[in-house]
PDB file of C-alpha atoms in Angstrom:
ATOM      1  CA  UNK S  14     211.107 -72.292 242.268  1.00 47.00           C
ATOM      2  CA  UNK S  15     211.188 -73.485 239.097  1.00 64.00           C
ATOM      3  CA  UNK S  16     210.618 -70.485 236.272  1.00 81.00           C
ATOM      4  CA  UNK S  17     208.667 -73.585 234.047  1.00 92.00           C
ATOM      5  CA  UNK S  18     204.919 -74.752 235.137  1.00 96.00           C
ATOM      6  CA  UNK S  19     204.678 -78.177 236.666  1.00 96.00           C
ATOM      7  CA  UNK S  20     201.910 -80.809 235.733  1.00 97.00           C
ATOM      8  CA  UNK S  21     200.988 -83.214 238.621  1.00 96.00           C
ATOM      9  CA  UNK S  22     199.800 -86.290 237.472  1.00 97.00           C
ATOM     10  CA  UNK S  23     197.574 -88.411 240.310  1.00 96.00           C
ATOM     11  CA  UNK S  24     197.493 -92.188 239.205  1.00 97.00           C
ATOM     12  CA  UNK S  25     194.289 -93.848 241.296  1.00 95.00           C
ATOM     13  CA  UNK S  26     192.340 -96.857 240.773  1.00 94.00           C
ATOM     14  CA  UNK S  27     189.907 -95.480 238.411  1.00 95.00           C
ATOM     15  CA  UNK S  28     190.751 -92.353 237.214  1.00 97.00           C
ATOM     16  CA  UNK S  29     194.272 -90.098 236.384  1.00 98.00           C
ATOM     17  CA  UNK S  30     193.713 -86.613 237.382  1.00 97.00           C
ATOM     18  CA  UNK S  31     196.278 -84.046 236.125  1.00 97.00           C
ATOM     19  CA  UNK S  32     196.998 -80.495 237.553  1.00 97.00           C
ATOM     20  CA  UNK S  33     199.170 -77.743 235.633  1.00 97.00           C
ATOM     21  CA  UNK S  34     200.859 -75.397 238.396  1.00 96.00           C
ATOM     22  CA  UNK S  35     202.213 -72.023 237.030  1.00 95.00           C
ATOM     23  CA  UNK S  36     205.693 -71.677 238.645  1.00 94.00           C
ATOM     24  CA  UNK S  37     204.171 -69.685 241.461  1.00 93.00           C
ATOM     25  CA  UNK S  38     201.753 -72.324 242.427  1.00 92.00           C
ATOM     26  CA  UNK S  39     198.606 -71.111 240.833  1.00 95.00           C
ATOM     27  CA  UNK S  40     196.291 -73.842 238.970  1.00 96.00           C
ATOM     28  CA  UNK S  41     196.232 -73.315 235.139  1.00 94.00           C
ATOM     29  CA  UNK S  42     194.691 -76.092 234.449  1.00 96.00           C
ATOM     30  CA  UNK S  43     192.956 -79.768 235.598  1.00 97.00           C
ATOM     31  CA  UNK S  44     191.410 -82.674 233.938  1.00 97.00           C
ATOM     32  CA  UNK S  45     190.227 -85.992 235.331  1.00 97.00           C
ATOM     33  CA  UNK S  46     190.623 -89.011 233.111  1.00 98.00           C
ATOM     34  CA  UNK S  47     187.470 -91.324 233.897  1.00 97.00           C
ATOM     35  CA  UNK S  48     188.238 -95.280 233.658  1.00 96.00           C
ATOM     36  CA  UNK S  49     192.083 -94.564 232.736  1.00 97.00           C
ATOM     37  CA  UNK S  50     193.442 -95.029 236.391  1.00 97.00           C
ATOM     38  CA  UNK S  51     194.594 -98.781 237.687  1.00 97.00           C
ATOM     39  CA  UNK S  52     191.306-100.172 236.054  1.00 97.00           C
ATOM     40  CA  UNK S  53     192.305 -99.425 232.585  1.00 98.00           C
ATOM     41  CA  UNK S  54     195.552-101.026 233.592  1.00 98.00           C
ATOM     42  CA  UNK S  55     193.921-104.499 234.439  1.00 98.00           C
ATOM     43  CA  UNK S  56     191.680-103.957 231.430  1.00 97.00           C
ATOM     44  CA  UNK S  57     194.564-104.041 229.157  1.00 97.00           C
ATOM     45  CA  UNK S  58     195.995-107.376 231.156  1.00 98.00           C
ATOM     46  CA  UNK S  59     192.505-109.206 231.209  1.00 97.00           C
ATOM     47  CA  UNK S  60     193.081-108.227 227.087  1.00 96.00           C
ATOM     48  CA  UNK S  61     196.225-110.861 227.063  1.00 94.00           C
ATOM     49  CA  UNK S  62     195.698-114.156 225.103  1.00 94.00           C
ATOM     50  CA  UNK S  63     197.759-115.852 227.405  1.00 91.00           C
ATOM     51  CA  UNK S  64     195.515-114.790 230.407  1.00 94.00           C
ATOM     52  CA  UNK S  65     192.260-114.917 228.559  1.00 94.00           C
ATOM     53  CA  UNK S  66     193.357-118.807 227.752  1.00 94.00           C
ATOM     54  CA  UNK S  67     194.213-119.642 230.872  1.00 93.00           C
ATOM     55  CA  UNK S  68     191.259-117.588 233.239  1.00 93.00           C
ATOM     56  CA  UNK S  69     188.218-117.150 230.706  1.00 92.00           C
ATOM     57  CA  UNK S  70     186.965-114.045 231.292  1.00 94.00           C
ATOM     58  CA  UNK S  71     189.231-112.003 233.746  1.00 96.00           C
ATOM     59  CA  UNK S  72     187.595-110.497 236.347  1.00 97.00           C
ATOM     60  CA  UNK S  73     189.139-106.720 236.539  1.00 97.00           C
ATOM     61  CA  UNK S  74     188.882-106.718 240.384  1.00 97.00           C
ATOM     62  CA  UNK S  75     190.703-109.490 240.708  1.00 97.00           C
ATOM     63  CA  UNK S  76     193.519-108.686 238.326  1.00 98.00           C
ATOM     64  CA  UNK S  77     193.448-104.823 240.566  1.00 97.00           C
ATOM     65  CA  UNK S  78     193.806-107.030 243.638  1.00 97.00           C
ATOM     66  CA  UNK S  79     197.072-109.155 242.580  1.00 97.00           C
ATOM     67  CA  UNK S  80     198.298-105.617 241.313  1.00 97.00           C
ATOM     68  CA  UNK S  81     197.499-104.060 244.825  1.00 95.00           C
ATOM     69  CA  UNK S  82     199.191-106.870 247.268  1.00 95.00           C
ATOM     70  CA  UNK S  83     201.819-107.192 244.638  1.00 95.00           C
ATOM     71  CA  UNK S  84     201.314-110.690 244.008  1.00 97.00           C
ATOM     72  CA  UNK S  85     200.465-110.360 240.673  1.00 97.00           C
ATOM     73  CA  UNK S  86     198.600-113.651 240.861  1.00 97.00           C
ATOM     74  CA  UNK S  87     194.711-114.165 239.783  1.00 97.00           C
ATOM     75  CA  UNK S  88     192.828-114.723 242.845  1.00 95.00           C
ATOM     76  CA  UNK S  89     193.711-118.106 244.608  1.00 94.00           C
ATOM     77  CA  UNK S  90     194.974-119.820 240.898  1.00 93.00           C
ATOM     78  CA  UNK S  91     198.415-120.617 240.406  1.00 92.00           C
ATOM     79  CA  UNK S  92     198.485-117.714 237.097  1.00 95.00           C
ATOM     80  CA  UNK S  93     200.594-115.391 237.558  1.00 96.00           C
ATOM     81  CA  UNK S  94     199.719-112.046 235.288  1.00 97.00           C
ATOM     82  CA  UNK S  95     203.172-110.359 236.060  1.00 97.00           C
ATOM     83  CA  UNK S  96     204.357-110.737 232.631  1.00 96.00           C
ATOM     84  CA  UNK S  97     201.469-109.323 230.930  1.00 97.00           C
ATOM     85  CA  UNK S  98     201.427-106.585 233.275  1.00 98.00           C
ATOM     86  CA  UNK S  99     205.073-105.894 232.407  1.00 97.00           C
ATOM     87  CA  UNK S 100     203.898-105.682 228.723  1.00 97.00           C
ATOM     88  CA  UNK S 101     201.039-103.093 229.127  1.00 97.00           C
ATOM     89  CA  UNK S 102     202.602-100.572 231.629  1.00 98.00           C
ATOM     90  CA  UNK S 103     204.462 -98.922 228.875  1.00 98.00           C
ATOM     91  CA  UNK S 104     201.266 -98.639 226.491  1.00 98.00           C
ATOM     92  CA  UNK S 105     199.134 -97.560 229.503  1.00 98.00           C
ATOM     93  CA  UNK S 106     201.470 -94.818 230.258  1.00 98.00           C
ATOM     94  CA  UNK S 107     202.095 -93.566 226.675  1.00 97.00           C
ATOM     95  CA  UNK S 108     197.802 -93.914 226.169  1.00 98.00           C
ATOM     96  CA  UNK S 109     196.938 -91.662 229.709  1.00 98.00           C
ATOM     97  CA  UNK S 110     200.371 -89.148 228.452  1.00 96.00           C
ATOM     98  CA  UNK S 111     198.847 -88.711 225.247  1.00 97.00           C
ATOM     99  CA  UNK S 112     195.310 -88.018 226.399  1.00 97.00           C
ATOM    100  CA  UNK S 113     196.657 -85.461 229.013  1.00 97.00           C
ATOM    101  CA  UNK S 114     198.764 -83.534 226.222  1.00 96.00           C
ATOM    102  CA  UNK S 115     195.963 -83.474 223.762  1.00 96.00           C
ATOM    103  CA  UNK S 116     193.020 -81.940 226.300  1.00 96.00           C
ATOM    104  CA  UNK S 117     196.269 -79.571 227.508  1.00 95.00           C
ATOM    105  CA  UNK S 118     197.238 -79.513 223.961  1.00 92.00           C
ATOM    106  CA  UNK S 119     199.063 -75.484 223.873  1.00 90.00           C
ATOM    107  CA  UNK S 120     199.655 -75.222 228.135  1.00 93.00           C
ATOM    108  CA  UNK S 121     202.031 -78.344 227.785  1.00 93.00           C
ATOM    109  CA  UNK S 122     204.523 -76.379 225.651  1.00 92.00           C
ATOM    110  CA  UNK S 123     205.563 -74.628 229.146  1.00 93.00           C
ATOM    111  CA  UNK S 124     205.719 -78.081 231.225  1.00 95.00           C
ATOM    112  CA  UNK S 125     208.891 -78.237 232.671  1.00 95.00           C
ATOM    113  CA  UNK S 126     208.264 -80.942 235.113  1.00 96.00           C
ATOM    114  CA  UNK S 127     205.812 -83.878 235.210  1.00 96.00           C
ATOM    115  CA  UNK S 128     205.175 -85.385 238.979  1.00 96.00           C
ATOM    116  CA  UNK S 129     203.993 -88.399 239.185  1.00 97.00           C
ATOM    117  CA  UNK S 130     201.698 -89.494 242.473  1.00 95.00           C
ATOM    118  CA  UNK S 131     199.092 -91.809 243.655  1.00 94.00           C
ATOM    119  CA  UNK S 132     199.078 -95.502 244.515  1.00 92.00           C
ATOM    120  CA  UNK S 133     199.161 -96.887 240.710  1.00 95.00           C
ATOM    121  CA  UNK S 134     201.915 -94.551 240.257  1.00 96.00           C
ATOM    122  CA  UNK S 135     204.451 -96.993 241.748  1.00 94.00           C
ATOM    123  CA  UNK S 136     203.919 -98.934 238.911  1.00 96.00           C
ATOM    124  CA  UNK S 137     205.495 -96.287 236.654  1.00 97.00           C
ATOM    125  CA  UNK S 138     208.793 -96.453 238.759  1.00 96.00           C
ATOM    126  CA  UNK S 139     210.495 -98.378 236.855  1.00 96.00           C
ATOM    127  CA  UNK S 140     209.692 -96.799 233.244  1.00 96.00           C
ATOM    128  CA  UNK S 141     210.109 -93.045 234.437  1.00 96.00           C
ATOM    129  CA  UNK S 142     213.130 -93.837 236.112  1.00 95.00           C
ATOM    130  CA  UNK S 143     216.080 -91.533 234.785  1.00 95.00           C
ATOM    131  CA  UNK S 144     213.826 -89.362 232.338  1.00 95.00           C
ATOM    132  CA  UNK S 145     214.781 -85.890 232.654  1.00 95.00           C
ATOM    133  CA  UNK S 146     212.222 -83.518 233.661  1.00 95.00           C
ATOM    134  CA  UNK S 147     210.076 -86.784 235.149  1.00 97.00           C
ATOM    135  CA  UNK S 148     209.513 -87.343 238.794  1.00 96.00           C
ATOM    136  CA  UNK S 149     207.799 -89.972 241.133  1.00 95.00           C
ATOM    137  CA  UNK S 150     206.856 -88.284 244.126  1.00 93.00           C
ATOM    138  CA  UNK S 151     208.456 -90.062 247.553  1.00 89.00           C
ATOM    139  CA  UNK S 152     205.963 -92.604 248.977  1.00 88.00           C
ATOM    140  CA  UNK S 153     203.160 -91.713 246.340  1.00 88.00           C
ATOM    141  CA  UNK S 154     200.698 -93.652 247.602  1.00 87.00           C
ATOM    142  CA  UNK S 155     200.334 -91.602 251.028  1.00 84.00           C
ATOM    143  CA  UNK S 156     201.850 -88.279 249.352  1.00 83.00           C
ATOM    144  CA  UNK S 157     197.939 -86.402 249.034  1.00 78.00           C
ATOM    145  CA  UNK S 158     197.182 -87.581 252.650  1.00 83.00           C
ATOM    146  CA  UNK S 159     200.213 -86.408 253.754  1.00 82.00           C
ATOM    147  CA  UNK S 160     199.920 -82.960 252.170  1.00 80.00           C
ATOM    148  CA  UNK S 161     196.583 -82.528 253.394  1.00 80.00           C
ATOM    149  CA  UNK S 162     197.953 -83.035 256.752  1.00 85.00           C
ATOM    150  CA  UNK S 163     200.162 -80.485 256.491  1.00 82.00           C
ATOM    151  CA  UNK S 164     197.112 -78.178 256.684  1.00 80.00           C
ATOM    152  CA  UNK S 165     196.081 -79.445 260.058  1.00 78.00           C
TER     153      UNK S 165
END
């Protein structure tokens, strides 16, 4: 058991949920960032000049589908947005992280580990790899479900 608090960040499609735990497992604080999940990332991709010049006004659900299925294709077109996605992932991560830090304020001083899970957290794998105290859960897409099933 760690002697520091742990921040669990659940990256979803629409929201990002952050829960701060004491070392004993009790919840210190929790927050929800509405519209900061993959939908925010898709919005950032849609704002890319190259994407806008090729598809006009991109629809977010089509970008999200391309992210979810791993093709990074805009629908049935030949437009691939992987390059635009790779450019905005670090900005998305920092935007979410700064919102969490701002809302949790001085409570962040006690955080010893930040654990990321949820389907959208897979997009952070390369970005957080090797960062001290920052982790991605095994099978992050299903970690919450597996945790809940352990109670059955």
